Coordinates of C-alpha atoms in Angstrom, one line a residue:
Chain A
X7 CA 86.4 -99.6 93.8
X8 CA 86.6 -98.3 97.6
X9 CA 83.9 -98.2 100.1
X10 CA 83.5 -94.6 99.2
X11 CA 82.3 -95.4 95.9
X12 CA 80.2 -98.3 96.6
X13 CA 78.9 -97.1 100.0
X14 CA 77.7 -93.6 99.3
X15 CA 78.6 -93.2 95.6
X16 CA 74.9 -93.8 94.4
X17 CA 72.6 -90.9 95.9
X18 CA 69.1 -90.6 94.6
X19 CA 68.8 -88.4 91.1
X20 CA 68.3 -85.0 92.7
X21 CA 69.6 -83.7 89.8
X22 CA 66.9 -81.7 87.7
X23 CA 66.3 -78.9 90.1
X24 CA 70.0 -78.1 90.8
X25 CA 71.2 -78.8 87.5
X26 CA 73.6 -81.3 88.4
X27 CA 72.9 -85.1 86.9
X28 CA 73.9 -87.8 89.2
X29 CA 75.8 -90.2 87.1
X30 CA 77.4 -91.7 90.4
X31 CA 80.7 -90.5 91.9
X32 CA 83.6 -92.5 91.6
X33 CA 86.5 -92.4 93.5
X34 CA 90.4 -92.2 92.4
X35 CA 92.5 -95.1 93.2
X36 CA 94.8 -94.7 90.7
X37 CA 98.7 -93.3 90.6
X38 CA 99.3 -90.0 92.2
X39 CA 102.5 -89.3 90.8
X40 CA 104.1 -86.9 93.1
X41 CA 105.8 -83.4 93.5
X42 CA 108.4 -83.9 90.5
X43 CA 105.8 -85.0 88.2
X44 CA 103.8 -81.6 89.3
X45 CA 106.7 -79.5 88.6
X46 CA 107.2 -81.3 84.8
X47 CA 103.2 -80.4 84.5
X48 CA 103.6 -76.9 85.3
X49 CA 106.6 -76.6 83.1
X50 CA 105.0 -78.3 80.2
X51 CA 101.8 -76.2 80.6
X52 CA 103.8 -72.9 80.8
X53 CA 105.8 -73.7 77.8
X54 CA 102.7 -74.2 75.6
X55 CA 101.7 -71.1 77.2
X56 CA 104.6 -69.3 76.2
X57 CA 103.8 -70.2 72.5
X58 CA 100.2 -69.6 73.1
X59 CA 99.0 -73.2 72.2
X60 CA 95.6 -73.8 73.4
X61 CA 95.0 -70.0 73.6
X62 CA 93.3 -67.3 71.4
X63 CA 95.0 -66.4 68.3
X64 CA 96.1 -62.9 69.5
X65 CA 98.2 -64.8 72.2
X66 CA 100.2 -66.9 69.4
X67 CA 100.9 -63.6 67.3
X68 CA 103.9 -62.1 69.1
X69 CA 105.7 -65.3 70.2
X70 CA 105.8 -67.3 67.4
X71 CA 105.9 -64.2 64.9
X72 CA 109.2 -63.4 67.0
X73 CA 110.2 -67.1 66.7
X74 CA 109.8 -66.8 62.9
X75 CA 111.8 -63.7 62.9
X76 CA 114.7 -65.4 64.8
X77 CA 115.0 -67.8 61.7
X78 CA 115.0 -64.8 59.1
X79 CA 119.0 -65.0 59.2
X80 CA 119.6 -68.6 58.7
X81 CA 117.1 -68.6 55.6
X82 CA 118.5 -65.8 53.9
X83 CA 122.0 -67.4 54.5
X84 CA 120.6 -70.6 53.1
X85 CA 118.9 -68.9 50.0
X86 CA 122.1 -66.6 49.3
X87 CA 124.1 -69.6 49.8
X88 CA 121.7 -71.5 47.4
X89 CA 121.8 -68.8 44.8
X90 CA 125.5 -67.9 44.8
X91 CA 127.0 -71.0 46.3
X92 CA 130.9 -69.2 46.3
X93 CA 132.2 -68.3 49.6
X94 CA 129.9 -66.1 51.2
X95 CA 128.7 -66.6 55.0
X96 CA 127.5 -63.9 57.1
X97 CA 125.2 -66.0 59.2
X98 CA 127.3 -68.5 61.1
X99 CA 126.3 -70.4 64.8
X100 CA 129.2 -68.0 66.3
X101 CA 127.6 -65.0 65.4
X102 CA 124.0 -66.0 65.2
X103 CA 123.5 -64.4 68.6
X104 CA 124.4 -61.1 67.3
X105 CA 121.6 -61.1 64.6
X106 CA 118.9 -62.3 66.9
X107 CA 119.6 -60.5 70.5
X108 CA 117.2 -57.9 70.1
X109 CA 114.2 -60.6 69.1
X110 CA 115.3 -62.7 72.0
X111 CA 115.2 -59.6 74.3
X112 CA 111.4 -58.8 72.9
X113 CA 110.4 -62.4 73.2
X114 CA 111.5 -62.0 76.9
X115 CA 109.4 -58.8 77.1
X116 CA 106.4 -60.6 75.7
X117 CA 106.8 -63.8 77.5
X118 CA 108.0 -62.9 81.0
X119 CA 105.2 -61.3 82.1
X120 CA 102.8 -64.0 80.7
X121 CA 105.0 -66.4 82.6
X122 CA 105.3 -65.2 86.1
X123 CA 102.7 -62.3 86.2
X124 CA 99.7 -64.3 85.1
X125 CA 99.5 -66.4 88.3
X126 CA 99.9 -63.1 90.6
X127 CA 97.3 -61.3 88.6
X128 CA 94.6 -64.0 88.6
X129 CA 95.4 -65.1 92.2
X130 CA 96.1 -68.7 91.0
X131 CA 99.3 -69.0 93.2
X132 CA 97.0 -69.9 96.2
X133 CA 96.1 -72.9 94.1
X134 CA 99.8 -74.0 93.1
X135 CA 101.1 -73.4 96.6
X136 CA 98.4 -75.4 98.3
X137 CA 99.4 -78.3 95.9
X138 CA 102.7 -80.7 96.6
X139 CA 104.6 -77.8 94.8
X140 CA 106.8 -76.0 96.8
X141 CA 107.2 -72.0 96.2
X142 CA 110.8 -73.1 94.7
X143 CA 109.6 -75.6 92.7
X144 CA 107.0 -73.6 91.1
X145 CA 109.7 -71.1 90.3
X146 CA 111.9 -73.5 88.8
X147 CA 109.3 -74.9 86.3
X148 CA 108.5 -71.1 85.3
X149 CA 112.3 -70.4 84.8
X150 CA 112.9 -74.0 83.1
X151 CA 110.0 -73.3 80.8
X152 CA 111.2 -69.6 79.7
X153 CA 114.9 -70.8 79.6
X154 CA 113.7 -73.7 77.4
X155 CA 111.4 -71.4 75.1
X156 CA 114.4 -69.1 74.6
X157 CA 116.7 -72.0 74.0
X158 CA 114.4 -73.4 71.4
X159 CA 114.1 -70.1 69.6
X160 CA 118.0 -69.5 69.2
X161 CA 119.1 -73.0 68.7
X162 CA 116.5 -74.1 66.1
X163 CA 117.9 -71.6 63.4
X164 CA 121.3 -72.6 64.0
X165 CA 120.3 -76.0 63.4
X166 CA 118.7 -75.5 60.6
X167 CA 121.9 -73.3 59.3
X168 CA 124.0 -76.5 59.7
X169 CA 121.5 -78.9 58.1
X170 CA 121.0 -76.5 55.2
X171 CA 124.6 -76.0 54.6
X172 CA 124.9 -79.8 54.8
X173 CA 122.2 -80.3 52.3
X174 CA 123.8 -78.1 50.0
X175 CA 127.1 -79.8 49.8
X176 CA 127.4 -83.1 48.2
X177 CA 128.5 -85.0 50.8
X178 CA 126.2 -84.4 53.9
X179 CA 127.3 -87.0 56.0
X180 CA 130.9 -85.7 55.8
X181 CA 129.7 -82.0 56.3
X182 CA 127.9 -82.8 59.3
X183 CA 130.6 -85.1 60.9
X184 CA 133.2 -82.6 60.0
X185 CA 131.2 -79.9 61.8
X186 CA 130.2 -82.0 64.9
X187 CA 132.5 -80.0 66.8
X188 CA 130.2 -77.0 66.5
X189 CA 127.2 -78.9 68.4
X190 CA 128.7 -78.4 72.0
X191 CA 129.5 -74.7 71.6
X192 CA 125.9 -74.3 70.0
X193 CA 124.1 -75.7 72.8
X194 CA 126.3 -74.4 75.6
X195 CA 126.3 -71.0 74.1
X196 CA 122.2 -71.0 73.9
X197 CA 122.0 -72.6 77.5
X198 CA 123.9 -69.6 78.9
X199 CA 122.2 -67.0 77.0
X200 CA 118.6 -68.8 77.9
X201 CA 119.9 -68.8 81.6
X202 CA 120.7 -65.3 81.7
X203 CA 118.1 -63.8 79.7
X204 CA 115.2 -66.1 81.6
X205 CA 116.7 -65.4 84.8
X206 CA 116.9 -61.4 84.3
X207 CA 113.5 -61.0 82.6
X208 CA 111.9 -63.1 85.3
X209 CA 113.4 -61.2 88.0
X210 CA 112.1 -58.0 86.5
X211 CA 108.7 -59.1 85.5
X212 CA 107.8 -61.0 88.9
X213 CA 107.9 -57.8 90.8
X214 CA 104.3 -56.5 89.2
X215 CA 101.3 -58.7 87.9
X216 CA 100.6 -56.1 85.8
X217 CA 101.6 -56.9 82.2
X218 CA 102.0 -53.6 80.7
X219 CA 104.2 -52.3 83.2
X220 CA 106.4 -55.8 83.5
X221 CA 106.7 -55.9 79.6
X222 CA 108.0 -52.2 80.0
X223 CA 110.4 -52.7 82.4
X224 CA 111.9 -55.6 80.9
X225 CA 112.6 -53.8 77.4
X226 CA 113.7 -50.8 79.9
X227 CA 116.2 -53.2 81.5
X228 CA 117.5 -54.4 78.0
X229 CA 117.5 -50.7 76.7
X230 CA 119.2 -48.6 79.3
X231 CA 121.5 -51.3 80.7
X232 CA 123.1 -51.3 77.1
X233 CA 123.0 -47.8 76.6
X234 CA 124.5 -47.3 80.1
X235 CA 127.5 -49.8 79.0
X236 CA 127.9 -47.9 75.6
X237 CA 128.1 -44.3 76.9
X238 CA 130.4 -45.6 80.0
X239 CA 132.8 -47.3 77.5
X240 CA 133.0 -44.2 75.7
X241 CA 133.7 -41.7 78.6
X242 CA 135.6 -43.7 80.9
X243 CA 139.2 -42.9 79.6
X244 CA 142.0 -45.1 79.0
X245 CA 141.8 -49.2 78.6
X246 CA 139.2 -49.4 81.4
X247 CA 136.6 -48.4 79.3
X248 CA 136.2 -51.8 77.9
X249 CA 134.9 -53.0 81.5
X250 CA 132.0 -50.9 80.9
X251 CA 130.5 -53.5 78.7
X252 CA 130.1 -56.0 81.1
X253 CA 127.0 -53.8 82.1
X254 CA 125.5 -54.0 78.8
X255 CA 123.6 -57.7 78.3
X256 CA 123.5 -57.9 74.8
X257 CA 127.6 -57.0 74.8
X258 CA 128.4 -59.7 77.4
X259 CA 126.2 -62.5 76.1
X260 CA 127.8 -61.7 72.6
X261 CA 131.1 -61.9 74.5
X262 CA 130.6 -65.0 76.3
X263 CA 129.3 -66.6 73.3
X264 CA 132.5 -65.7 71.3
X265 CA 134.6 -66.8 74.0
X266 CA 132.5 -70.3 74.0
X267 CA 132.9 -70.7 70.2
X268 CA 136.4 -69.5 70.5
X269 CA 135.7 -66.7 67.9
X270 CA 137.2 -63.3 67.9
X271 CA 135.0 -60.3 67.5
X272 CA 134.4 -58.6 64.4
X273 CA 137.2 -55.6 63.7
X274 CA 136.1 -52.1 64.7
X275 CA 133.3 -53.5 66.8
X276 CA 132.7 -52.3 70.4
X277 CA 134.0 -55.8 71.7
X278 CA 136.9 -55.8 69.5
X279 CA 137.7 -52.2 71.2
X280 CA 136.9 -53.2 74.4
X281 CA 139.6 -56.4 74.0
X282 CA 138.4 -58.1 77.2
X283 CA 139.4 -61.6 77.8
X284 CA 136.5 -63.6 77.2
X285 CA 136.4 -65.1 80.7
X286 CA 135.2 -61.7 81.9
X287 CA 131.8 -61.7 80.0
X288 CA 131.5 -65.2 81.0
X289 CA 131.9 -64.3 84.7
X290 CA 129.5 -61.0 84.1
X291 CA 126.7 -63.6 82.8
X292 CA 127.2 -65.7 85.4
X293 CA 127.0 -62.8 88.0
X294 CA 123.8 -61.4 86.5
X295 CA 122.2 -64.5 86.4
X296 CA 122.9 -65.2 90.3
X297 CA 121.6 -61.9 91.3
X298 CA 118.5 -62.6 89.1
X299 CA 117.9 -65.9 90.7
X300 CA 118.3 -64.5 94.0
X301 CA 115.8 -62.0 93.5
X302 CA 113.1 -64.4 92.0
X303 CA 113.3 -66.9 94.4
X304 CA 113.4 -64.7 97.3
X305 CA 110.4 -62.6 95.6
X306 CA 108.3 -65.8 96.0
X307 CA 109.2 -66.8 99.3
X308 CA 108.2 -64.1 100.4
X309 CA 105.0 -63.5 98.5
X310 CA 102.0 -63.6 100.5
X311 CA 98.9 -65.6 98.8
Chain B
X747 CA 107.0 -91.7 92.3
X748 CA 103.8 -93.2 94.2
X749 CA 103.1 -92.0 97.8
X750 CA 101.5 -94.1 100.5
X751 CA 97.8 -92.9 100.9
X752 CA 97.1 -91.3 104.4
X753 CA 95.8 -93.8 107.3
X754 CA 91.9 -94.0 107.1
X755 CA 91.5 -94.1 110.9
X756 CA 93.9 -91.0 111.5
X757 CA 91.7 -87.8 112.8
X758 CA 91.2 -85.5 110.0
X759 CA 92.4 -82.4 111.3
X760 CA 94.3 -81.6 114.7
X761 CA 95.9 -79.0 116.0
X762 CA 97.9 -77.9 118.8
X763 CA 98.6 -75.0 120.5
X764 CA 98.4 -73.3 117.0
X765 CA 99.2 -69.5 117.2
X766 CA 99.9 -67.2 114.2
X767 CA 100.8 -63.5 114.6
X768 CA 100.9 -60.9 111.9
X769 CA 103.8 -58.5 113.4
X770 CA 103.7 -57.7 116.8
X771 CA 99.9 -56.2 117.2
X772 CA 97.9 -58.7 115.4
X773 CA 97.1 -62.3 117.0
X774 CA 95.0 -64.4 114.2
X775 CA 95.1 -67.5 115.7
X776 CA 95.8 -67.8 119.8
X777 CA 96.9 -71.2 121.2
X778 CA 94.1 -73.1 119.0
X779 CA 93.6 -76.7 119.8
X780 CA 91.1 -78.6 118.0
X781 CA 90.3 -82.1 116.9
X782 CA 88.2 -82.5 113.6
X783 CA 86.6 -86.0 112.5
X784 CA 85.3 -87.2 109.2
X785 CA 82.1 -85.4 107.6
X786 CA 81.4 -82.0 107.1
X787 CA 82.7 -79.5 109.3
X788 CA 81.6 -75.7 109.4
X789 CA 84.1 -73.2 110.7
X790 CA 82.2 -69.8 111.9
X791 CA 83.6 -66.8 113.6
X792 CA 82.7 -63.1 112.4
X793 CA 85.3 -61.5 109.8
X794 CA 88.6 -61.4 111.1
X795 CA 88.2 -64.3 113.7
X796 CA 90.6 -66.3 112.2
X797 CA 88.7 -68.9 109.6
X798 CA 91.1 -68.2 106.9
X799 CA 94.3 -68.1 108.7
X800 CA 93.4 -71.6 110.2
X801 CA 92.9 -73.1 106.4
X802 CA 95.8 -71.6 105.3
X803 CA 98.1 -72.7 107.8
X804 CA 96.3 -76.3 107.2
X805 CA 97.4 -75.9 103.5
X806 CA 101.0 -75.1 104.0
X807 CA 100.1 -71.3 102.4
X808 CA 101.1 -69.5 105.8
X809 CA 103.7 -70.9 108.4
X810 CA 102.4 -70.8 112.1
X811 CA 104.2 -68.9 114.5
X812 CA 104.0 -71.6 117.1
X813 CA 102.1 -74.8 117.7
X814 CA 101.6 -77.2 115.1
X815 CA 98.9 -79.2 113.1
X816 CA 98.4 -82.3 111.4
X817 CA 95.8 -83.3 108.2
X818 CA 95.2 -86.7 107.7
X819 CA 98.0 -87.9 110.1
X820 CA 100.6 -86.0 108.0
X821 CA 102.4 -83.1 109.5
X822 CA 101.6 -79.7 107.9
X823 CA 104.9 -78.3 108.3
X824 CA 107.2 -81.1 107.3
X825 CA 105.0 -83.5 105.2
X826 CA 103.1 -80.9 103.1
X827 CA 104.0 -81.9 99.6
X828 CA 103.2 -85.7 100.3
X829 CA 99.7 -84.6 102.1
X830 CA 98.5 -82.0 99.8
X831 CA 98.0 -84.6 97.3
X832 CA 94.9 -85.7 99.3
X833 CA 93.7 -82.1 99.8
X834 CA 91.3 -79.9 97.6
X835 CA 91.3 -76.2 98.4
X836 CA 88.5 -73.6 97.1
X837 CA 89.9 -70.3 97.9
X838 CA 87.4 -67.4 98.9
X839 CA 88.8 -65.1 96.3
X840 CA 88.7 -65.6 92.7
X841 CA 91.6 -67.6 91.2
X842 CA 90.8 -68.3 87.7
X843 CA 92.7 -67.7 84.7
X844 CA 89.9 -66.0 82.0
X845 CA 91.5 -67.0 78.9
X846 CA 91.6 -70.9 79.0
X847 CA 88.9 -73.0 78.8
X848 CA 87.4 -74.8 82.2
X849 CA 88.5 -78.1 80.7
X850 CA 91.8 -77.2 80.0
X851 CA 92.2 -75.6 83.4
X852 CA 90.8 -78.4 85.5
X853 CA 93.1 -80.9 83.8
X854 CA 96.0 -78.7 84.2
X855 CA 95.3 -78.7 88.1
X856 CA 94.7 -82.5 88.1
X857 CA 98.1 -82.9 86.7
X858 CA 99.6 -80.6 89.3
X859 CA 97.8 -82.6 91.8
X860 CA 99.7 -85.8 90.5
X861 CA 97.2 -87.4 88.0
X862 CA 98.5 -89.3 85.0
X863 CA 97.4 -87.2 81.9
X864 CA 94.7 -90.0 80.8
X865 CA 93.3 -89.9 84.3
X866 CA 93.6 -86.1 84.5
X867 CA 91.3 -85.6 81.3
X868 CA 88.6 -88.5 82.0
X869 CA 88.3 -87.2 85.8
X870 CA 88.2 -83.6 84.4
X871 CA 84.8 -84.6 82.5
X872 CA 83.5 -86.3 85.1
X873 CA 83.8 -83.8 87.9
X874 CA 82.9 -81.0 85.5
X875 CA 79.6 -82.7 84.8
X876 CA 79.0 -83.4 88.7
X877 CA 79.4 -79.7 89.3
X878 CA 76.7 -79.1 86.7
X879 CA 79.1 -77.6 84.0
X880 CA 78.3 -79.4 80.0
X881 CA 78.8 -77.3 76.9
X882 CA 80.1 -74.3 78.3
X883 CA 83.4 -76.1 79.5
X884 CA 85.1 -75.7 76.4
X885 CA 84.5 -71.7 76.4
X886 CA 87.0 -69.3 78.1
X887 CA 86.5 -69.1 81.8
X888 CA 86.3 -65.0 81.6
X889 CA 82.8 -65.6 79.8
X890 CA 81.5 -67.4 83.0
X891 CA 79.4 -66.0 85.6
X892 CA 80.1 -66.1 88.8
X893 CA 78.0 -69.1 89.6
X894 CA 79.5 -70.8 87.1
X895 CA 83.3 -69.8 88.2
X896 CA 82.3 -71.3 91.8
X897 CA 81.6 -74.3 90.1
X898 CA 84.9 -74.4 88.1
X899 CA 86.9 -73.4 91.4
X900 CA 84.7 -76.6 93.1
X901 CA 85.8 -79.1 90.6
X902 CA 89.7 -78.0 90.3
X903 CA 89.4 -78.8 94.4
X904 CA 87.5 -82.1 93.7
X905 CA 89.1 -83.4 90.2
X906 CA 91.7 -85.7 92.2
X907 CA 89.4 -87.2 94.5
X908 CA 90.8 -85.8 97.9
X909 CA 90.1 -87.2 101.1
X910 CA 89.7 -83.8 102.5
X911 CA 88.3 -80.7 101.0
X912 CA 88.5 -76.9 102.3
X913 CA 86.4 -74.6 101.2
X914 CA 86.7 -70.9 102.2
X915 CA 83.4 -68.7 101.9
X916 CA 82.3 -71.0 99.2
X917 CA 79.2 -68.9 98.6
X918 CA 80.9 -65.6 98.8
X919 CA 79.6 -63.1 96.0
X920 CA 76.7 -65.6 94.9
X921 CA 73.1 -64.1 94.6
X922 CA 70.5 -66.3 96.7
X923 CA 69.9 -68.8 93.7
X924 CA 73.3 -69.5 93.2
X925 CA 73.7 -69.5 96.9
X926 CA 71.2 -72.3 97.3
X927 CA 72.7 -74.3 94.4
X928 CA 76.5 -74.1 95.5
X929 CA 75.1 -75.3 99.2
X930 CA 73.1 -78.3 97.4
X931 CA 76.2 -79.1 95.7
X932 CA 78.6 -78.9 98.7
X933 CA 76.1 -81.3 100.7
X934 CA 75.8 -83.9 97.6
X935 CA 79.7 -83.7 97.8
X936 CA 79.7 -84.7 101.2
X937 CA 76.8 -86.8 101.8
X938 CA 77.0 -88.7 98.4
X939 CA 80.6 -88.5 97.3
X940 CA 81.5 -89.1 101.0
X941 CA 84.3 -86.5 100.9
X942 CA 85.3 -84.9 104.4
X943 CA 84.9 -81.2 104.3
X944 CA 86.1 -78.3 106.0
X945 CA 83.9 -75.1 105.2
X946 CA 84.3 -71.7 106.5
X947 CA 81.4 -69.4 106.6
X948 CA 80.1 -66.4 108.6
X949 CA 76.8 -67.2 107.8
X950 CA 75.5 -69.7 110.3
X951 CA 72.3 -70.7 108.1
X952 CA 74.7 -72.1 105.5
X953 CA 76.5 -73.9 108.1
X954 CA 73.3 -75.7 109.7
X955 CA 72.1 -76.6 106.1
X956 CA 75.6 -78.2 105.0
X957 CA 77.8 -79.3 107.9
X958 CA 77.3 -82.2 110.7
X959 CA 79.8 -80.3 113.0
X960 CA 80.7 -76.9 113.7
X961 CA 83.6 -75.3 115.1
X962 CA 83.2 -71.4 116.3
X963 CA 86.6 -69.4 116.5
X964 CA 86.1 -66.1 117.9
X965 CA 89.4 -63.9 117.8
X966 CA 91.7 -66.9 117.2
X967 CA 90.6 -68.7 119.9
X968 CA 88.2 -71.9 120.3
X969 CA 84.7 -70.9 121.3
X970 CA 83.0 -74.3 121.1
X971 CA 83.5 -77.6 118.9
X972 CA 80.6 -79.9 118.8
X973 CA 78.1 -81.5 116.3
X974 CA 75.3 -79.5 114.8
X975 CA 72.7 -81.6 116.6
X976 CA 74.1 -81.1 120.1
X977 CA 74.4 -77.3 119.3
X978 CA 70.9 -77.3 118.5
X979 CA 68.9 -80.3 120.6
X980 CA 69.5 -78.6 123.9
X981 CA 67.6 -75.7 123.0
X982 CA 64.1 -77.0 122.1
X983 CA 61.3 -74.5 122.4
X984 CA 57.4 -74.1 122.4
X985 CA 56.7 -71.1 120.8
X986 CA 52.9 -69.6 121.5
X987 CA 51.1 -66.5 119.7
X988 CA 48.0 -65.2 121.5
X989 CA 45.7 -62.2 120.2
X990 CA 45.6 -60.6 123.0
X991 CA 46.6 -60.3 126.9
X992 CA 50.0 -61.9 126.4
X993 CA 51.5 -60.7 129.3
X994 CA 48.4 -62.3 131.5
X995 CA 49.0 -65.6 130.0
X996 CA 52.8 -65.6 130.5
X997 CA 52.5 -64.9 134.1
X998 CA 49.9 -67.7 134.5
X999 CA 52.4 -70.2 132.6
X1000 CA 55.1 -69.4 135.0
X1001 CA 52.7 -69.7 137.8
X1002 CA 52.3 -73.5 136.5
X1003 CA 56.4 -73.8 136.9
X1004 CA 57.1 -73.3 133.1
X1005 CA 59.8 -71.2 132.1
X1006 CA 58.8 -68.6 129.7
X1007 CA 60.2 -65.6 127.7
X1008 CA 58.5 -63.0 125.7
X1009 CA 60.0 -62.3 122.1
X1010 CA 58.1 -59.7 120.3
X1011 CA 54.3 -61.1 119.6
X1012 CA 55.5 -64.4 120.8
X1013 CA 56.1 -66.5 124.1
X1014 CA 58.8 -69.2 124.1
X1015 CA 58.6 -71.8 126.5
X1016 CA 61.9 -73.6 127.2
X1017 CA 61.4 -77.6 127.2
X1018 CA 62.9 -80.5 129.0
X1019 CA 60.3 -83.3 128.2
X1020 CA 57.0 -83.3 126.7
X1021 CA 55.6 -80.2 125.8
X1022 CA 53.0 -78.7 127.8
X1023 CA 50.3 -78.5 125.1
X1024 CA 47.2 -79.2 127.4
X1025 CA 48.3 -77.0 130.2
X1026 CA 48.6 -74.2 127.5
X1027 CA 45.6 -74.8 125.8
X1028 CA 43.6 -74.8 129.2
X1029 CA 45.2 -71.7 130.1
X1030 CA 44.2 -70.3 127.0
X1031 CA 40.8 -71.2 127.3
X1032 CA 40.5 -69.8 130.9
X1033 CA 41.8 -66.4 129.5
X1034 CA 39.3 -66.3 126.8
X1035 CA 41.6 -65.5 124.4
X1036 CA 42.5 -66.5 120.5
X1037 CA 45.4 -68.8 120.1
X1038 CA 47.0 -67.9 116.7
X1039 CA 50.0 -70.2 116.8
X1040 CA 51.6 -73.1 118.9
X1041 CA 54.7 -74.8 117.4
X1042 CA 57.4 -76.8 118.7
X1043 CA 60.7 -75.9 117.1
X1044 CA 64.4 -76.2 117.5
X1045 CA 66.6 -73.0 117.8
X1046 CA 68.2 -71.9 115.4
X1047 CA 72.1 -71.6 115.4
X1048 CA 71.6 -67.8 115.2
X1049 CA 69.3 -68.0 118.3
X1050 CA 72.0 -69.7 120.3
X1051 CA 74.7 -67.2 119.3
X1052 CA 72.2 -64.3 120.1
X1053 CA 71.7 -65.9 123.5
X1054 CA 75.5 -66.0 124.4
X1055 CA 76.2 -62.6 122.8
X1056 CA 73.4 -61.3 125.1
X1057 CA 75.2 -63.3 127.9
X1058 CA 78.6 -61.8 127.2
X1059 CA 77.3 -58.5 126.8
X1060 CA 75.7 -59.1 130.3
X1061 CA 79.0 -59.9 131.7
X1062 CA 80.5 -56.5 130.9

């Protein structure tokens, strides 16, 4: 015990009048774990908040509902495979993003304002920025939390699919070892999708503390950029129309995922018609992310609290 | 990673030519140099005098335009992350999320301040009890009264046992009863918990009740920095009230060599040494008037500033 605690920690019990009961103040002499721990604490707190854990039932409905919807293609596939064991595989890791891209965009629209707008709305930023966290640390923790959530929502059904398929076969271990080469592209593509979607939606959502506005703006971005890409692809004559798809967040992410898995797009699809090298999609995804990250970090450097 | 605690004997706060400009026009702090020691220190000044700017620079929320400052011996610009683990901050404005409970929020802030989970939970329970929040601490903060919210704000600033607590207008928005409770609480944190504090207020009465020393800033400049006692001790007066012929009594006392001023129905006699009770009594008897009141009192801080303001006005 320190001198402070012994020397002055035992004042008279003045509690009853003020409603404060003197049970003795104890000073804290234990560990103070510093900046990296503060960043991790903010990350885990935000991740819980994204799924509404420790919050009201209403704040759980959308994020957990969307995460469950993202599982549906995998569950249907497993059910179909169980009923009709002959070769019928519509949902695979390589095309799973295509099934859930809109669900992920909605997840971003619901979560990003919570992740990045909440502390602006309630003026909590002054508390964080006066701690051992820096402004960049704050943004990094928030980004990691939303990115981590998107990653989990995308990877969980693919893992389920893989293990479900393995259980359906007689040789579980053989199936899993035979499909081990799927693990790196599953993780790599999900990482890229999570990075781009989280950085873009946070860069949009951080512009206003008002929740409804930022949710609308994130949805508007996905809708307008996708529509613009599709319209330009149709209107630009010749082979160059395909490059317009690089504007569309869904198309460029789908192209990137295909490229990472080494898969070819389905015949007749917009991606097949564009016929671009996968490296273009990949570069566009990186480009989008870098711009969004620049906007996001810059915004918090400038923000007055 | 554990960080070495700040040295015990370094001054709490030290600023050197601290200057803050907003744009070209506004000079919020103008070469402010001051040194603040242990104990509870009040920062007073009119709205816009630079109190909040000073606190925000010390906390690293704002960068100074020129000059520098140390807190607990750490440089606020280069050693911010290390030092701020030992500092608590209660902002002037509302800063609490409405949809979480006080317990959850304060535990979270304790962890942000570097406390391991178990310690964060334990200290949160203790701190909320110290500030007077009991069963309600499990309820969402949005359902709290202003006074309860102020207590949560204080708790999150205290939970990690800071060496220095900064309170920016801690009684803002409170009714008189809530104000009294908050001031009692702050005084207790300073005196009984032994935590040094820097508290800004534009109400001198509050500062007088809570603080040991006082820093006065005006238009970003340091006007005076001293202990509360020295601010007021030089200002001992004897006040006398009679039922009639006040002016006559005043002349008689002045003739005896006393410094007398009329202040409404009262005569105030400046003191140096023992109060001249007998002299006043004799003069009153000779005049044959009724003595309603005679008391020795200290000038309140307000009086001091009234005098200074009058002098300043006279100079213009």
